[in-house]
Coordinates of C-alpha atoms and ligand atoms in Angstrom, one line a residue:
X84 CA -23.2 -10.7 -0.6
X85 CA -24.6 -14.1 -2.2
X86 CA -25.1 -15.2 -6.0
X87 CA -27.8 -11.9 -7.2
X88 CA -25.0 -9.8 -6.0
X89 CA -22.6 -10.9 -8.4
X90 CA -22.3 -10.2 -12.7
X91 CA -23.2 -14.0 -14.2
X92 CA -20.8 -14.2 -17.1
X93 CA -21.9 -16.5 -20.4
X94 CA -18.7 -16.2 -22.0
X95 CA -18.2 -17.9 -25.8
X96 CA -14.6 -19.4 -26.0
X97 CA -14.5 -20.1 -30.0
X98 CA -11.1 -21.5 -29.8
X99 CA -9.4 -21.6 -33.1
X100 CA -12.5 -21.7 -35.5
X101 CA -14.4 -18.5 -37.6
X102 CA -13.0 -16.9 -39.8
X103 CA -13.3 -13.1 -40.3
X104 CA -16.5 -13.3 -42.8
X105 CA -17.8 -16.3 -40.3
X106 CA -17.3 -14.1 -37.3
X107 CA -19.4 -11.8 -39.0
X108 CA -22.3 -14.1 -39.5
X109 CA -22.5 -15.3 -35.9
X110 CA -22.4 -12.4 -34.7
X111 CA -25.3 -11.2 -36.7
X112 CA -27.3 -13.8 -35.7
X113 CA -26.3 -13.5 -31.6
X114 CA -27.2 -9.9 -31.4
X115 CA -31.0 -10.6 -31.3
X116 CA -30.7 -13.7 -29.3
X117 CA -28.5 -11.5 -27.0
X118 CA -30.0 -8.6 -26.7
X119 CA -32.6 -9.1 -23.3
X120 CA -29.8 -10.7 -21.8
X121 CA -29.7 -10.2 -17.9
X122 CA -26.2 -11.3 -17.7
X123 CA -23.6 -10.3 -19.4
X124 CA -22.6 -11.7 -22.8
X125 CA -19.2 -12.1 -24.0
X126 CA -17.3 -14.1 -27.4
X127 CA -13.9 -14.5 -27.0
X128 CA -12.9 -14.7 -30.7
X129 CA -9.3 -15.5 -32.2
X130 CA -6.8 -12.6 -32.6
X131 CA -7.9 -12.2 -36.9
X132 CA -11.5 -11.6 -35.8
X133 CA -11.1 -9.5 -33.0
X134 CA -11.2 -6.0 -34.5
X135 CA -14.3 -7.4 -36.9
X136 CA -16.1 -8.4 -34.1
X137 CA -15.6 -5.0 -32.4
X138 CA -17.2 -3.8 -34.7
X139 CA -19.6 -6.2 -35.8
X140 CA -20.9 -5.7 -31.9
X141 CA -21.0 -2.4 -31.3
X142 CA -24.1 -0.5 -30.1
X143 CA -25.0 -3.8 -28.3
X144 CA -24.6 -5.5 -25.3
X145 CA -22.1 -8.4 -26.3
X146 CA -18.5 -7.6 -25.3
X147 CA -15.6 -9.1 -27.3
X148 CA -12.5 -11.0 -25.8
X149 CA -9.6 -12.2 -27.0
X150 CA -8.0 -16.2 -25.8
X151 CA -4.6 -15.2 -24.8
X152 CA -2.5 -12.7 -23.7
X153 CA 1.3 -12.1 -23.8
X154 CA 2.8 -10.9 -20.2
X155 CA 5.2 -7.7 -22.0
X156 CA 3.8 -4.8 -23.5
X157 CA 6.0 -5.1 -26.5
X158 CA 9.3 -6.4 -27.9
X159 CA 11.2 -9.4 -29.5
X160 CA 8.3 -12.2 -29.2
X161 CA 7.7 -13.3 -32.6
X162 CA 4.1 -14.5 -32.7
X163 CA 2.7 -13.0 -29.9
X164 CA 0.2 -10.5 -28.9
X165 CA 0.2 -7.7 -25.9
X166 CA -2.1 -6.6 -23.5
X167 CA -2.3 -2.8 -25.1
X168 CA -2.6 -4.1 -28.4
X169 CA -5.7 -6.2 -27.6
X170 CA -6.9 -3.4 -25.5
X171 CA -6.4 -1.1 -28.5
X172 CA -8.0 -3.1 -31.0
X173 CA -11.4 -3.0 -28.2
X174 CA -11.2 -6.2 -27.0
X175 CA -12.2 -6.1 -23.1
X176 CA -11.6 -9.2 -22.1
X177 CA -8.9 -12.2 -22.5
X178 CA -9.0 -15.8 -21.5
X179 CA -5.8 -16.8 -19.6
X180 CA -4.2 -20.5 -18.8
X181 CA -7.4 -22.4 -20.0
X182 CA -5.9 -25.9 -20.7
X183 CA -5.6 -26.4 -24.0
X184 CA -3.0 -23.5 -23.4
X185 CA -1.7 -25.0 -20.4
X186 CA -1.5 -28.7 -22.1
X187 CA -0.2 -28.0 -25.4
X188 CA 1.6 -24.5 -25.3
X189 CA 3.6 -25.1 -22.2
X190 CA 1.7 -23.0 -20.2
X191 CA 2.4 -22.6 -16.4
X192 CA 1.2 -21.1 -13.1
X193 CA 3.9 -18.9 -13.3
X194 CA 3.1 -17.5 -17.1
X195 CA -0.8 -17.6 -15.7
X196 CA 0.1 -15.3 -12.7
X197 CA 2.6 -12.6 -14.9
X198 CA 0.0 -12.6 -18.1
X199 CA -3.0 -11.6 -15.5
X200 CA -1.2 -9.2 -14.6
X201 CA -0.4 -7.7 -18.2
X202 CA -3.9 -7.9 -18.5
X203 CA -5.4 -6.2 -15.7
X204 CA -2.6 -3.4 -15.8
X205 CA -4.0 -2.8 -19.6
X206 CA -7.4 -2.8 -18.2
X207 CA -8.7 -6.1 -19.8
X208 CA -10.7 -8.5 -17.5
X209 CA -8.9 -11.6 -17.6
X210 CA -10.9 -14.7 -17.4
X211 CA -8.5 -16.9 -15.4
X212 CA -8.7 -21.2 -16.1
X213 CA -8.2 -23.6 -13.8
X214 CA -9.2 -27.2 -13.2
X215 CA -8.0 -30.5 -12.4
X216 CA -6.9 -33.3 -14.9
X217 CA -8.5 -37.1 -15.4
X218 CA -6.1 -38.6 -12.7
X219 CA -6.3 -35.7 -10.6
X220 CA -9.8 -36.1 -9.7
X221 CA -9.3 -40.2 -9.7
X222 CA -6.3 -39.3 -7.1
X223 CA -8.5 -37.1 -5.0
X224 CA -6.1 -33.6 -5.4
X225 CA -8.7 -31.8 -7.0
X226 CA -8.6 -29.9 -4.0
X227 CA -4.7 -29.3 -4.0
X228 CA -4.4 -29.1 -8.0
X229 CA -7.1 -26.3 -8.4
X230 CA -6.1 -24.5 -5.1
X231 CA -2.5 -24.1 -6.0
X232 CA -3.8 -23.0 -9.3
X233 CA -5.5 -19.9 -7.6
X234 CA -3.2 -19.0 -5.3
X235 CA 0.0 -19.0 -8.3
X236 CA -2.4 -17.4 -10.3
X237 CA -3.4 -14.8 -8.3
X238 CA 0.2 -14.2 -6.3
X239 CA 1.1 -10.3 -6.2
X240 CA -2.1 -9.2 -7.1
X241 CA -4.1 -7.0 -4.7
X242 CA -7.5 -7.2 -4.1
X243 CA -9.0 -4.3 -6.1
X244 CA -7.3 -5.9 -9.0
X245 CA -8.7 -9.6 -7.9
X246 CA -12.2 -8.2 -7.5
X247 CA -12.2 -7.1 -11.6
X248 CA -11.0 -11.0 -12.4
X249 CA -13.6 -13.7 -13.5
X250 CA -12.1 -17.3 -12.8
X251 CA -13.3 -20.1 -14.8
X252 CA -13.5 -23.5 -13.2
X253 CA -12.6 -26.4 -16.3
X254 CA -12.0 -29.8 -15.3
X255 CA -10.3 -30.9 -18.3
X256 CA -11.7 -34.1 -18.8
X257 CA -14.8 -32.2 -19.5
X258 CA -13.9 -30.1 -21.9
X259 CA -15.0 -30.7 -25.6
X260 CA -15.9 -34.6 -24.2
X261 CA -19.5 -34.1 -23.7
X262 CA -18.9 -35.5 -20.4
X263 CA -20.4 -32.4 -18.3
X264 CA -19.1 -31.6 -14.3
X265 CA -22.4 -33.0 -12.0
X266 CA -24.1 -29.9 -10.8
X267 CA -22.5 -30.8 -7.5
X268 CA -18.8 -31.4 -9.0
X269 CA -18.9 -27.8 -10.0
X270 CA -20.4 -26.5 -7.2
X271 CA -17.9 -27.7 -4.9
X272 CA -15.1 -26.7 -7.3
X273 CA -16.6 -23.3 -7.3
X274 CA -17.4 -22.9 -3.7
X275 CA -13.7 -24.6 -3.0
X276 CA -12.1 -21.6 -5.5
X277 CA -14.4 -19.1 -3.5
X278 CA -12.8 -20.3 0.0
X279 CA -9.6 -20.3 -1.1
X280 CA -10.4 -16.8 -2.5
X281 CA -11.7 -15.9 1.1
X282 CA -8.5 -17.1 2.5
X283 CA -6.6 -14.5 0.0
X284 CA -8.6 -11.3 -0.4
X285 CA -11.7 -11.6 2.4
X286 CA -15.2 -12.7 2.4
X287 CA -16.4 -9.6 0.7
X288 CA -14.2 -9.9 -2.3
X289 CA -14.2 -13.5 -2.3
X290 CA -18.7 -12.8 -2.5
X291 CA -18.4 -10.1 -5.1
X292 CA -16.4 -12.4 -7.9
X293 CA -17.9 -14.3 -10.8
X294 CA -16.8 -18.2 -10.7
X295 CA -18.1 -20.0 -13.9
X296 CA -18.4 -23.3 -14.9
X297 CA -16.8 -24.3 -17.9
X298 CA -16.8 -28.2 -19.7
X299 CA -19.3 -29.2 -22.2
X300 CA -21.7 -26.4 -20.8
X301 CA -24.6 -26.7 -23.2
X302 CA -28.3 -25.6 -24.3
X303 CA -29.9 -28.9 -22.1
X304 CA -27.3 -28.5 -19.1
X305 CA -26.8 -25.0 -18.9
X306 CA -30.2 -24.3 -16.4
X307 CA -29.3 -26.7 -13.8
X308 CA -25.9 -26.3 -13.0
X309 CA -26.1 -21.9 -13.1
X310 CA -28.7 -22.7 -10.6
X311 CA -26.1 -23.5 -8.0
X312 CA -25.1 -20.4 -5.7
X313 CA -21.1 -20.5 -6.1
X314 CA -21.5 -20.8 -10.3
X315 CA -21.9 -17.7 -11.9
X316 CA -21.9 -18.0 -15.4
X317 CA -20.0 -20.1 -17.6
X318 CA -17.3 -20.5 -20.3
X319 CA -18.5 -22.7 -23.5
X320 CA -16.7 -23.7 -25.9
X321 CA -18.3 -25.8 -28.6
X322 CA -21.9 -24.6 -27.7
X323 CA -20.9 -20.7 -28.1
X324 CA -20.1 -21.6 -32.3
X325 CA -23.9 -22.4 -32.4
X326 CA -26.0 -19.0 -32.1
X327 CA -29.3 -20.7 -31.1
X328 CA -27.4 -22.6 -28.7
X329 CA -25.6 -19.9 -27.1
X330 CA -28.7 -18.1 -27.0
X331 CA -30.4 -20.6 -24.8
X332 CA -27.4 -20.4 -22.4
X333 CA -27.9 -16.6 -22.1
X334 CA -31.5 -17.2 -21.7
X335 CA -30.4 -19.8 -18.7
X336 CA -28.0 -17.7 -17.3
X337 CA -30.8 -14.6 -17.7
X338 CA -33.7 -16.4 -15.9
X339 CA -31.4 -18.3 -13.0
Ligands
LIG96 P1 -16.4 -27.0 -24.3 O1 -15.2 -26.1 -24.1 O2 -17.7 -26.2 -23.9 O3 -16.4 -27.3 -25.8 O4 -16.3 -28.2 -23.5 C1 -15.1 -25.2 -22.9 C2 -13.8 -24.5 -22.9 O5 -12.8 -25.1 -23.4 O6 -13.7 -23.4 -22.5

């Protein structure tokens, strides 16, 4: 099973920006530029525009995702937000231990692994983050960093659950920089997560699941680098806040 097998995912990761009215509005103007979209098409929003952008999507092909996810169902964790209750709210997706979480919230591989978990046993497709630092890649441990990334990420989970999980491949000193991965930097990450993905679940799982890029992913880059056969779609961050250039993305991700 090769790349035209597999769902491309353009995924929008707005980070901590729209408000409920502004949610609103880009949504609006998405829906037409998403609507021939071969791939599919998804805005992780934060937690105050999630149940407006439910419904500010519904009847169309654009799926809404949340950009976190607490591990227990429910109790004494003042601030935080559960699997059920974003599943509840219609959220069908959730972005889990992307590195702004993982640089400035404290979280781990450990917290990665038990809040994929949370979200797959809620039924919410988790979009699982991992990449190397700066002085990582300088070191040469890419390889070590992002492989013990998906195999703590990913420990206790069977395979039926693995093949529902998307895994997004962010070198952090790529995101929001405007420096962008080479096309071959992330097709080696991708095809490196996909081995070690091989080495976990078997080839046919490991084939079936959607590995996008993610790192100043934009309207002029997008083409080239979802050309390459282990990326399947991408995450974008400051490109998804700007419709036309979301929509060009899609259109990318549609035609490659
Ligand atoms: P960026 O962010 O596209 O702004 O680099 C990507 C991400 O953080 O998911």
């Amino acid at each position: 099973m090769k790349k035209e097998l597999r769902k491309a995912v353009i995924a929008g990761n707005w980070k901590m920006n729209k408000t409920p009215a502004k949610t609103k509005t880009l949504i609006a103007e998405l829906i037409p530029l998403a609507k021939d979209a071969g791939c599919e098409v998804v805005i992780c929003v934060p937690f105050t525009s999630l149940a407006t952008a439910v419904e500010a999507v519904h009847g169309t092909n654009i799926k809404v995702g949340a950009q976190n996810v607490h591990f227990e169902a429910s109790g004494a964790f003042t601030g935080e937000i559960s699997a059920p209750m974003l599943k509840e709210v219609g959220a069908e997706y959730v972005i889990i231990g992307h590195s702004e979480r993982r640089q400035y919230f404290g979280e781990t591989d450990e917290t990665v692994n038990k809040r994929t978990k949370a979200a797959l046993g809620a039924g919410l497709i988790p979009i699982v983050c991992v990449g190397e630092l700066l002085w990582e890649r300088e070191t040469d441990i890419t390889e070590e960093i992002v492989s013990r990334q998906i195999k703590l990420a990913f420990a206790g989970i069977s395979a039926a659950d693995a093949a529902k999980t998307v895994i997004a491949y962010e070198p952090v000193w790529a995101i929001g920089t405007g420096v962008t991965a080479s096309n071959e930097q992330a097709q080696d990450a991708c095809k490196l997560i996909r081995d070690r993905l091989t080495s976990l679940y078997g080839k046919s799982v490991a084939d079936s699941m959607t590995i996008q890029y993610g790192g100043s992913m934009n309207a002029a880059n997008a083409a080239e680098l979802l050309a390459k056969e282990d990326v399947d779609g991408g995450l974008i961050g400051g490109a998804s806040l700007k419709a036309e250039d979301f929509g060009v993305i899609i259109k990318a991700a549609t035609e490659g």
